Amino acid sequence: MKVYIEPIGRLINEFSKLPGVGAKTAQRFAYKVVNMSESEATAFADAIINVKKNVHYCKICGNFSEGEICDICRLRSSDTICVVKEPKDVIAIEKLNEYNGVYHVLHGTISPLDGIGPNDINVKELLHRIAQGGVNEVIMATNPDVDGEATAMYISNLLKPLGIKVTRLAHGIPIGTDLEYADEVSLARAFIDRKTI
Amino acid sequence: MKVYIEPIGRLINEFSKLPGVGAKTAQRFAYKVVNMSESEATAFADAIINVKKNVHYCKICGNFSEGEICDICRLRSSDTICVVKEPKDVIAIEKLNEYNGVYHVLHGTISPLDGIGPNDINVKELLHRIAQGGVNEVIMATNPDVDGEATAMYISNLLKPLGIKVTRLAHGIPIGTDLEYADEVSLARAFIDRKTI
């Protein structure tokens, strides 16, 4: 005899497709939905369908957008492009309220081991944007891991001959940590990149 | 400037209504949905709607059911009723494959502090079932907490005068624990309820 009745089993199965959600958590989510009112459940289901229908990628920068061009590309004019791996990196940077330039979302990083080359990510589109002129600086804000560094190096090698200033986010020990607990690689980087004060 | 575009913000908001889901997790879930195929997202939304439409409560035992009467009540005939707090307790017991009787789901426990009295949970329905005859034993399987114990005592006081055998799940130290780490209350209970071997 099956343990769950079919509609609940099906919903548990759908919830377990979400990242980091196991059988037990999916079950809790499903029971929550069972206990929702009809209108709450409809709103939830609608939001899922709506996201698929109304979220597109910006034709210029590749970020999520409701229209053809995202709000950032539409409202900001800047000679600085910040290159990131994924749309969620744009959000992390936007939350700082520090950066006022535009973005370019690569949708991945070069990763030879996974068979992802420069043609599989939005590098061509970046070169195309730069060829149209008006770009002064490109900030490489890919993650500080092997693939992110390789991608930053690759793109910077392409752009330098064009006379574009290419910068990379600073690495070092995070603010607020104890030196004792900082990881060795970051600490070593902090020494190499030390500044006169 | 808002950080998320509207459809994504709305979906994040819906996901954060799920138990134990904060802003960061809701964002991860929403991105997962954005990256789903159209048919996957539709299946997900359908499963939510479907659960609200097709999950009812069994007219006899109060457990989740697709039809008027749940499979357990329909397929099993038993003189033993196991009384639990919530439908998920039925699933926990069914997974054991130990118990072959029927259930009664109270949908709550008596909790004077929260203003929940015997009339707010399915006690009357249980008495009604028993009044129809054929019941020999009632197993009180409410949680071993204050409310669960109080509910078990309350119901057992109602049933004993009717000549029904009322039992309670055994308490004690869990299998596999070290005595040293067992909580004091369970250990004390294990002493009081000790058995000759």
Tab-separated table of C-alpha atoms in Angstrom:
chain	number	residue	atom	x	y	z
A	1	MET	CA	0.000	0.000	0.000
A	2	LYS	CA	1.347	3.405	-0.946
A	3	VAL	CA	2.037	5.726	1.963
A	4	TYR	CA	0.933	9.034	0.394
A	5	ILE	CA	-2.246	9.607	-1.566
A	6	GLU	CA	-1.494	10.496	-5.178
A	7	PRO	CA	-1.924	14.326	-5.168
A	8	ILE	CA	0.256	14.715	-2.081
A	9	GLY	CA	2.878	12.267	-3.362
A	10	ARG	CA	3.029	14.190	-6.625
A	11	LEU	CA	3.481	17.548	-4.892
A	12	ILE	CA	6.166	16.112	-2.580
A	13	ASN	CA	7.952	14.875	-5.689
A	14	GLU	CA	7.790	18.357	-7.244
A	15	PHE	CA	9.092	20.053	-4.115
A	16	SER	CA	12.013	17.623	-3.842
A	17	LYS	CA	13.290	18.933	-7.182
A	18	LEU	CA	14.145	22.238	-5.474
A	19	PRO	CA	17.790	22.639	-4.460
A	20	GLY	CA	18.595	21.323	-0.977
A	21	VAL	CA	15.095	19.938	-0.381
A	22	GLY	CA	14.931	16.315	0.789
A	23	ALA	CA	11.974	14.023	1.321
A	24	LYS	CA	11.193	15.290	4.816
A	25	THR	CA	11.299	18.983	3.891
A	26	ALA	CA	9.279	18.364	0.730
A	27	GLN	CA	6.653	16.666	2.893
A	28	ARG	CA	6.488	19.684	5.225
A	29	PHE	CA	6.094	22.015	2.231
A	30	ALA	CA	3.337	19.833	0.768
A	31	TYR	CA	1.396	19.797	4.060
A	32	LYS	CA	1.732	23.560	4.199
A	33	VAL	CA	0.123	23.789	0.771
A	34	VAL	CA	-2.660	21.391	1.805
A	35	ASN	CA	-3.422	23.724	4.700
A	36	MET	CA	-3.355	26.865	2.540
A	37	SER	CA	-6.600	28.466	1.458
A	38	GLU	CA	-7.695	27.942	-2.144
A	39	SER	CA	-6.688	31.501	-3.073
A	40	GLU	CA	-3.261	31.235	-1.449
A	41	ALA	CA	-2.530	28.036	-3.352
A	42	THR	CA	-3.722	29.605	-6.593
A	43	ALA	CA	-1.491	32.643	-6.003
A	44	PHE	CA	1.457	30.322	-5.407
A	45	ALA	CA	0.829	28.307	-8.585
A	46	ASP	CA	0.269	31.506	-10.578
A	47	ALA	CA	3.565	32.975	-9.408
A	48	ILE	CA	5.364	29.905	-10.785
A	49	ILE	CA	3.646	30.070	-14.169
A	50	ASN	CA	4.091	33.858	-14.264
A	51	VAL	CA	7.843	33.616	-13.731
A	52	LYS	CA	8.197	31.263	-16.690
A	53	LYS	CA	6.034	33.493	-18.853
A	54	ASN	CA	7.340	36.932	-17.960
A	55	VAL	CA	11.009	36.516	-17.138
A	56	HIS	CA	13.255	36.910	-20.166
A	57	TYR	CA	16.911	37.696	-20.583
A	58	CYS	CA	17.912	41.270	-21.377
A	59	LYS	CA	19.056	41.484	-25.015
A	60	ILE	CA	21.962	43.722	-24.018
A	61	CYS	CA	23.383	42.383	-20.757
A	62	GLY	CA	21.806	38.922	-20.329
A	63	ASN	CA	20.307	39.757	-16.929
A	64	PHE	CA	16.733	38.765	-16.008
A	65	SER	CA	14.254	41.195	-17.471
A	66	GLU	CA	10.511	41.620	-17.828
A	67	GLY	CA	10.831	43.328	-21.197
A	68	GLU	CA	13.392	43.012	-23.984
A	69	ILE	CA	15.807	45.350	-22.238
A	70	CYS	CA	16.308	45.262	-18.463
A	71	ASP	CA	15.763	48.300	-16.240
A	72	ILE	CA	19.462	48.700	-15.551
A	73	CYS	CA	20.417	48.875	-19.244
A	74	ARG	CA	17.430	51.125	-19.947
A	75	LEU	CA	17.959	53.642	-17.149
A	76	ARG	CA	21.722	53.838	-16.699
A	77	SER	CA	24.291	55.119	-19.104
A	78	SER	CA	27.761	54.201	-18.068
A	79	ASP	CA	31.198	53.598	-19.526
A	80	THR	CA	31.824	50.800	-17.024
A	81	ILE	CA	30.654	47.213	-17.469
A	82	CYS	CA	30.738	44.789	-14.545
A	83	VAL	CA	31.032	41.201	-15.808
A	84	VAL	CA	29.423	38.530	-13.600
A	85	LYS	CA	28.721	34.840	-13.874
A	86	GLU	CA	24.998	34.745	-13.049
A	87	PRO	CA	21.975	37.039	-12.606
A	88	LYS	CA	22.068	36.497	-8.846
A	89	ASP	CA	25.515	38.131	-8.770
A	90	VAL	CA	23.912	41.282	-10.196
A	91	ILE	CA	21.491	41.267	-7.277
A	92	ALA	CA	24.291	40.793	-4.735
A	93	ILE	CA	26.103	43.830	-6.177
A	94	GLU	CA	22.946	45.942	-6.572
A	95	LYS	CA	22.134	45.409	-2.889
A	96	LEU	CA	25.380	47.222	-1.987
A	97	ASN	CA	24.234	50.472	-3.586
A	98	GLU	CA	27.903	51.062	-4.438
A	99	TYR	CA	28.070	50.470	-8.153
A	100	ASN	CA	26.277	52.611	-10.690
A	101	GLY	CA	27.460	51.104	-13.935
A	102	VAL	CA	25.941	48.459	-16.169
A	103	TYR	CA	26.439	44.697	-16.137
A	104	HIS	CA	27.176	41.807	-18.401
A	105	VAL	CA	25.973	38.365	-17.345
A	106	LEU	CA	28.060	35.517	-18.793
A	107	HIS	CA	25.649	32.740	-17.732
A	108	GLY	CA	28.536	30.505	-16.758
A	109	THR	CA	32.297	30.475	-16.594
A	110	ILE	CA	34.872	28.765	-18.777
A	111	SER	CA	35.382	25.281	-17.378
A	112	PRO	CA	37.390	22.943	-19.618
A	113	LEU	CA	36.771	19.984	-17.286
A	114	ASP	CA	33.010	20.363	-17.758
A	115	GLY	CA	33.466	20.989	-21.477
A	116	ILE	CA	32.380	24.654	-21.215
A	117	GLY	CA	34.411	26.843	-23.543
A	118	PRO	CA	34.286	30.583	-24.316
A	119	ASN	CA	31.645	29.974	-26.991
A	120	ASP	CA	29.246	28.442	-24.481
A	121	ILE	CA	28.998	31.614	-22.398
A	122	ASN	CA	28.129	35.189	-23.387
A	123	VAL	CA	31.663	36.327	-24.291
A	124	LYS	CA	30.889	37.141	-27.919
A	125	GLU	CA	28.036	39.415	-26.815
A	126	LEU	CA	30.432	41.260	-24.498
A	127	LEU	CA	32.935	41.838	-27.316
A	128	HIS	CA	30.083	43.033	-29.517
A	129	ARG	CA	29.018	45.580	-26.880
A	130	ILE	CA	32.566	46.843	-26.521
A	131	ALA	CA	33.050	47.077	-30.300
A	132	GLN	CA	30.163	49.565	-30.371
A	133	GLY	CA	32.367	51.941	-28.353
A	134	GLY	CA	31.803	54.045	-25.253
A	135	VAL	CA	33.230	51.482	-22.832
A	136	ASN	CA	36.124	52.614	-20.687
A	137	GLU	CA	36.447	50.000	-17.967
A	138	VAL	CA	35.451	46.350	-17.590
A	139	ILE	CA	35.309	45.042	-14.022
A	140	MET	CA	35.729	41.269	-13.892
A	141	ALA	CA	33.505	40.188	-10.986
A	142	THR	CA	33.482	36.438	-11.614
A	143	ASN	CA	33.864	34.250	-8.529
A	144	PRO	CA	37.341	33.892	-7.029
A	145	ASP	CA	37.556	30.180	-7.885
A	146	VAL	CA	39.529	28.338	-10.585
A	147	ASP	CA	36.899	28.744	-13.311
A	148	GLY	CA	36.140	32.339	-12.354
A	149	GLU	CA	39.818	33.312	-12.410
A	150	ALA	CA	40.407	31.531	-15.724
A	151	THR	CA	37.420	33.328	-17.263
A	152	ALA	CA	38.629	36.696	-15.943
A	153	MET	CA	42.096	36.091	-17.386
A	154	TYR	CA	40.712	34.932	-20.724
A	155	ILE	CA	38.449	37.955	-21.147
A	156	SER	CA	41.085	40.392	-19.950
A	157	ASN	CA	43.519	39.003	-22.545
A	158	LEU	CA	40.903	39.618	-25.238
A	159	LEU	CA	40.152	43.177	-24.099
A	160	LYS	CA	43.578	44.595	-23.286
A	161	PRO	CA	44.650	44.854	-26.956
A	162	LEU	CA	41.529	46.967	-27.507
A	163	GLY	CA	42.786	49.557	-25.020
A	164	ILE	CA	40.081	48.797	-22.460
A	165	LYS	CA	40.975	49.044	-18.780
A	166	VAL	CA	40.224	45.664	-17.208
A	167	THR	CA	40.014	45.412	-13.412
A	168	ARG	CA	39.342	42.564	-11.002
A	169	LEU	CA	37.580	42.687	-7.606
A	170	ALA	CA	40.128	42.768	-4.765
A	171	HIS	CA	40.861	39.573	-2.880
A	172	GLY	CA	42.041	39.434	0.710
A	173	ILE	CA	40.855	38.700	4.205
A	174	PRO	CA	37.173	39.491	4.785
A	175	ILE	CA	36.340	42.410	7.075
A	176	GLY	CA	35.590	41.307	10.633
A	177	THR	CA	37.480	38.004	10.616
A	178	ASP	CA	40.220	36.983	12.960
A	179	LEU	CA	43.545	36.535	11.178
A	180	GLU	CA	43.790	33.195	12.953
A	181	TYR	CA	40.665	31.896	11.225
A	182	ALA	CA	41.179	33.408	7.774
A	183	ASP	CA	41.830	30.779	5.103
A	184	GLU	CA	45.461	30.513	4.007
A	185	VAL	CA	44.921	31.400	0.376
A	186	SER	CA	43.082	34.633	1.191
A	187	LEU	CA	45.677	35.534	3.818
A	188	ALA	CA	48.528	34.941	1.351
A	189	ARG	CA	46.679	37.080	-1.218
A	190	ALA	CA	46.233	39.811	1.384
A	191	PHE	CA	50.008	39.889	1.881
A	192	ILE	CA	50.791	40.017	-1.816
A	193	ASP	CA	48.222	42.778	-2.456
A	194	ARG	CA	49.081	44.798	0.676
A	195	LYS	CA	48.687	48.583	0.411
A	196	THR	CA	50.559	51.548	1.867
A	197	ILE	CA	48.406	53.418	4.369
B	1	MET	CA	15.453	50.901	-7.692
B	2	LYS	CA	13.971	47.579	-6.763
B	3	VAL	CA	16.419	44.702	-6.647
B	4	TYR	CA	14.258	41.923	-8.098
B	5	ILE	CA	12.056	42.204	-11.156
B	6	GLU	CA	8.375	41.808	-10.284
B	7	PRO	CA	7.698	38.178	-11.322
B	8	ILE	CA	10.789	36.916	-9.478
B	9	GLY	CA	10.081	39.056	-6.413
B	10	ARG	CA	6.547	37.689	-6.311
B	11	LEU	CA	7.701	34.068	-6.529
B	12	ILE	CA	10.353	34.641	-3.835
B	13	ASN	CA	7.596	36.037	-1.643
B	14	GLU	CA	5.443	32.935	-2.234
B	15	PHE	CA	8.319	30.570	-1.466
B	16	SER	CA	9.145	32.392	1.770
B	17	LYS	CA	5.703	31.421	3.080
B	18	LEU	CA	6.855	27.798	3.251
B	19	PRO	CA	7.969	26.636	6.704
B	20	GLY	CA	11.662	27.229	7.431
B	21	VAL	CA	12.304	29.060	4.163
B	22	GLY	CA	14.073	32.413	4.487
B	23	ALA	CA	14.845	35.069	1.899
B	24	LYS	CA	18.035	33.401	0.661
B	25	THR	CA	16.491	29.953	0.247
B	26	ALA	CA	13.382	31.416	-1.391
B	27	GLN	CA	15.668	33.157	-3.878
B	28	ARG	CA	17.444	29.876	-4.694
B	29	PHE	CA	14.084	28.169	-5.211
B	30	ALA	CA	12.871	30.977	-7.461
B	31	TYR	CA	16.005	30.812	-9.627
B	32	LYS	CA	15.534	27.073	-9.895
B	33	VAL	CA	12.026	27.670	-11.245
B	34	VAL	CA	13.316	30.300	-13.696
B	35	ASN	CA	15.725	27.690	-15.037
B	36	MET	CA	13.060	24.980	-15.298
B	37	SER	CA	11.571	24.133	-18.668
B	38	GLU	CA	8.063	25.399	-19.395
B	39	SER	CA	6.600	21.914	-18.892
B	40	GLU	CA	8.411	21.356	-15.589
B	41	ALA	CA	7.110	24.656	-14.218
B	42	THR	CA	3.593	23.831	-15.382
B	43	ALA	CA	3.769	20.413	-13.727
B	44	PHE	CA	4.904	22.089	-10.500
B	45	ALA	CA	2.075	24.651	-10.549
B	46	ASP	CA	-0.445	21.947	-11.464
B	47	ALA	CA	0.619	19.784	-8.548
B	48	ILE	CA	-0.105	22.676	-6.172
B	49	ILE	CA	-3.556	23.333	-7.631
B	50	ASN	CA	-4.278	19.612	-7.788
B	51	VAL	CA	-3.511	19.113	-4.104
B	52	LYS	CA	-6.017	21.799	-3.141
B	53	LYS	CA	-8.632	20.330	-5.472
B	54	ASN	CA	-8.257	16.612	-4.807
B	55	VAL	CA	-7.196	16.254	-1.200
B	56	HIS	CA	-10.122	15.927	1.176
B	57	TYR	CA	-10.479	14.600	4.680
B	58	CYS	CA	-11.804	11.071	5.140
B	59	LYS	CA	-15.370	11.212	6.511
B	60	ILE	CA	-14.607	8.383	8.914
B	61	CYS	CA	-11.103	8.948	10.297
B	62	GLY	CA	-10.200	12.511	9.266
B	63	ASN	CA	-7.042	11.443	7.399
B	64	PHE	CA	-6.172	12.896	3.977
B	65	SER	CA	-8.137	11.165	1.257
B	66	GLU	CA	-8.749	11.466	-2.457
B	67	GLY	CA	-12.324	10.256	-2.156
B	68	GLU	CA	-14.900	10.562	0.629
B	69	ILE	CA	-13.433	7.594	2.497
B	70	CYS	CA	-9.671	7.028	2.684
B	71	ASP	CA	-8.019	3.820	1.473
B	72	ILE	CA	-7.219	2.683	5.003
B	73	CYS	CA	-10.827	2.907	6.195
B	74	ARG	CA	-12.047	1.352	2.955
B	75	LEU	CA	-9.676	-1.621	2.841
B	76	ARG	CA	-9.067	-2.544	6.472
B	77	SER	CA	-11.527	-3.864	8.962
B	78	SER	CA	-10.173	-3.749	12.454
B	79	ASP	CA	-11.341	-3.541	16.049
B	80	THR	CA	-8.374	-1.293	16.915
B	81	ILE	CA	-8.293	2.476	16.387
B	82	CYS	CA	-5.012	4.371	16.638
B	83	VAL	CA	-5.637	8.012	17.612
B	84	VAL	CA	-3.091	10.533	16.277
B	85	LYS	CA	-2.771	14.285	16.209
B	86	GLU	CA	-2.143	14.891	12.514
B	87	PRO	CA	-2.249	13.132	9.134
B	88	LYS	CA	1.558	13.045	9.025
B	89	ASP	CA	1.537	10.848	12.122
B	90	VAL	CA	-0.489	8.286	10.155
B	91	ILE	CA	2.271	8.283	7.546
B	92	ALA	CA	5.000	7.858	10.168
B	93	ILE	CA	3.160	4.808	11.577
B	94	GLU	CA	2.251	3.378	8.154
B	95	LYS	CA	5.921	3.451	7.161
B	96	LEU	CA	6.686	1.000	9.976
B	97	ASN	CA	4.487	-1.721	8.463
B	98	GLU	CA	3.758	-2.809	12.034
B	99	TYR	CA	0.199	-1.684	12.590
B	100	ASN	CA	-2.740	-3.082	10.659
B	101	GLY	CA	-5.627	-1.315	12.341
B	102	VAL	CA	-7.449	1.877	11.451
B	103	TYR	CA	-6.773	5.446	12.557
B	104	HIS	CA	-8.487	8.477	13.927
B	105	VAL	CA	-6.938	11.868	13.222
B	106	LEU	CA	-7.764	14.507	15.846
B	107	HIS	CA	-6.375	17.468	13.838
B	108	GLY	CA	-4.892	18.986	16.955
B	109	THR	CA	-4.565	18.333	20.656
B	110	ILE	CA	-6.270	19.890	23.623
B	111	SER	CA	-4.285	22.972	24.583
B	112	PRO	CA	-5.992	25.264	27.117
B	113	LEU	CA	-3.222	27.880	26.788
B	114	ASP	CA	-3.955	28.242	23.071
B	115	GLY	CA	-7.693	28.110	23.702
B	116	ILE	CA	-8.104	24.708	22.035
B	117	GLY	CA	-10.663	22.592	23.868
B	118	PRO	CA	-12.066	19.092	23.204
B	119	ASN	CA	-14.740	20.555	20.918
B	120	ASP	CA	-12.126	22.066	18.606
B	121	ILE	CA	-10.624	18.713	17.684
B	122	ASN	CA	-12.237	15.522	16.322
B	123	VAL	CA	-13.124	13.942	19.675
B	124	LYS	CA	-16.872	13.831	19.071
B	125	GLU	CA	-16.313	11.943	15.805
B	126	LEU	CA	-14.233	9.387	17.687
B	127	LEU	CA	-16.965	8.831	20.287
B	128	HIS	CA	-19.472	8.501	17.452
B	129	ARG	CA	-17.349	5.795	15.784
B	130	ILE	CA	-17.023	3.908	19.038
B	131	ALA	CA	-20.749	4.191	19.774
B	132	GLN	CA	-21.393	2.272	16.541
B	133	GLY	CA	-19.682	-0.737	18.158
B	134	GLY	CA	-17.025	-3.173	17.000
B	135	VAL	CA	-14.146	-1.304	18.636
B	136	ASN	CA	-12.067	-3.236	21.123
B	137	GLU	CA	-8.939	-1.163	21.664
B	138	VAL	CA	-8.017	2.494	21.250
B	139	ILE	CA	-4.293	3.249	21.035
B	140	MET	CA	-3.509	6.837	22.059
B	141	ALA	CA	-0.592	7.812	19.822
B	142	THR	CA	-0.569	11.565	20.452
B	143	ASN	CA	2.858	13.154	20.953
B	144	PRO	CA	4.578	12.665	24.315
B	145	ASP	CA	4.355	16.367	25.187
B	146	VAL	CA	2.106	18.219	27.628
B	147	ASP	CA	-0.790	18.710	25.190
B	148	GLY	CA	-0.490	15.201	23.784
B	149	GLU	CA	-0.509	13.638	27.264
B	150	ALA	CA	-3.456	15.755	28.372
B	151	THR	CA	-5.424	14.784	25.280
B	152	ALA	CA	-4.620	11.100	25.807
B	153	MET	CA	-5.761	11.305	29.442
B	154	TYR	CA	-8.932	13.191	28.521
B	155	ILE	CA	-9.974	10.709	25.843
B	156	SER	CA	-9.056	7.694	27.950
B	157	ASN	CA	-11.267	9.030	30.776
B	158	LEU	CA	-14.139	9.291	28.309
B	159	LEU	CA	-13.649	5.798	26.904
B	160	LYS	CA	-12.912	3.674	29.964
B	161	PRO	CA	-16.493	3.822	31.282
B	162	LEU	CA	-17.582	2.392	27.906
B	163	GLY	CA	-15.496	-0.733	28.538
B	164	ILE	CA	-12.983	0.079	25.779
B	165	LYS	CA	-9.354	-0.894	26.334
B	166	VAL	CA	-7.276	2.290	26.017
B	167	THR	CA	-3.517	1.976	25.558
B	168	ARG	CA	-0.698	4.492	25.178
B	169	LEU	CA	2.524	4.162	23.173
B	170	ALA	CA	5.452	3.197	25.441
B	171	HIS	CA	7.865	5.919	26.536
B	172	GLY	CA	11.477	5.287	27.479
B	173	ILE	CA	14.998	5.634	26.172
B	174	PRO	CA	15.253	5.415	22.377
B	175	ILE	CA	16.967	2.342	20.899
B	176	GLY	CA	20.631	2.958	20.080
B	177	THR	CA	21.236	5.857	22.468
B	178	ASP	CA	23.858	5.972	25.167
B	179	LEU	CA	22.321	6.134	28.666
B	180	GLU	CA	24.657	9.054	29.286
B	181	TYR	CA	23.040	11.127	26.558
B	182	ALA	CA	19.409	10.127	27.094
B	183	ASP	CA	17.290	13.019	28.339
B	184	GLU	CA	16.413	12.849	32.020
B	185	VAL	CA	12.656	12.655	31.625
B	186	SER	CA	12.819	9.694	29.241
B	187	LEU	CA	15.359	7.954	31.459
B	188	ALA	CA	13.166	8.460	34.521
B	189	ARG	CA	10.185	7.124	32.561
B	190	ALA	CA	12.254	4.118	31.493
B	191	PHE	CA	12.905	3.325	35.171
B	192	ILE	CA	9.284	3.652	36.186
B	193	ASP	CA	8.039	1.551	33.271
B	194	ARG	CA	10.796	-1.085	33.558
B	195	LYS	CA	9.842	-4.651	32.601
B	196	THR	CA	10.848	-8.081	33.911
B	197	ILE	CA	12.858	-9.965	31.306
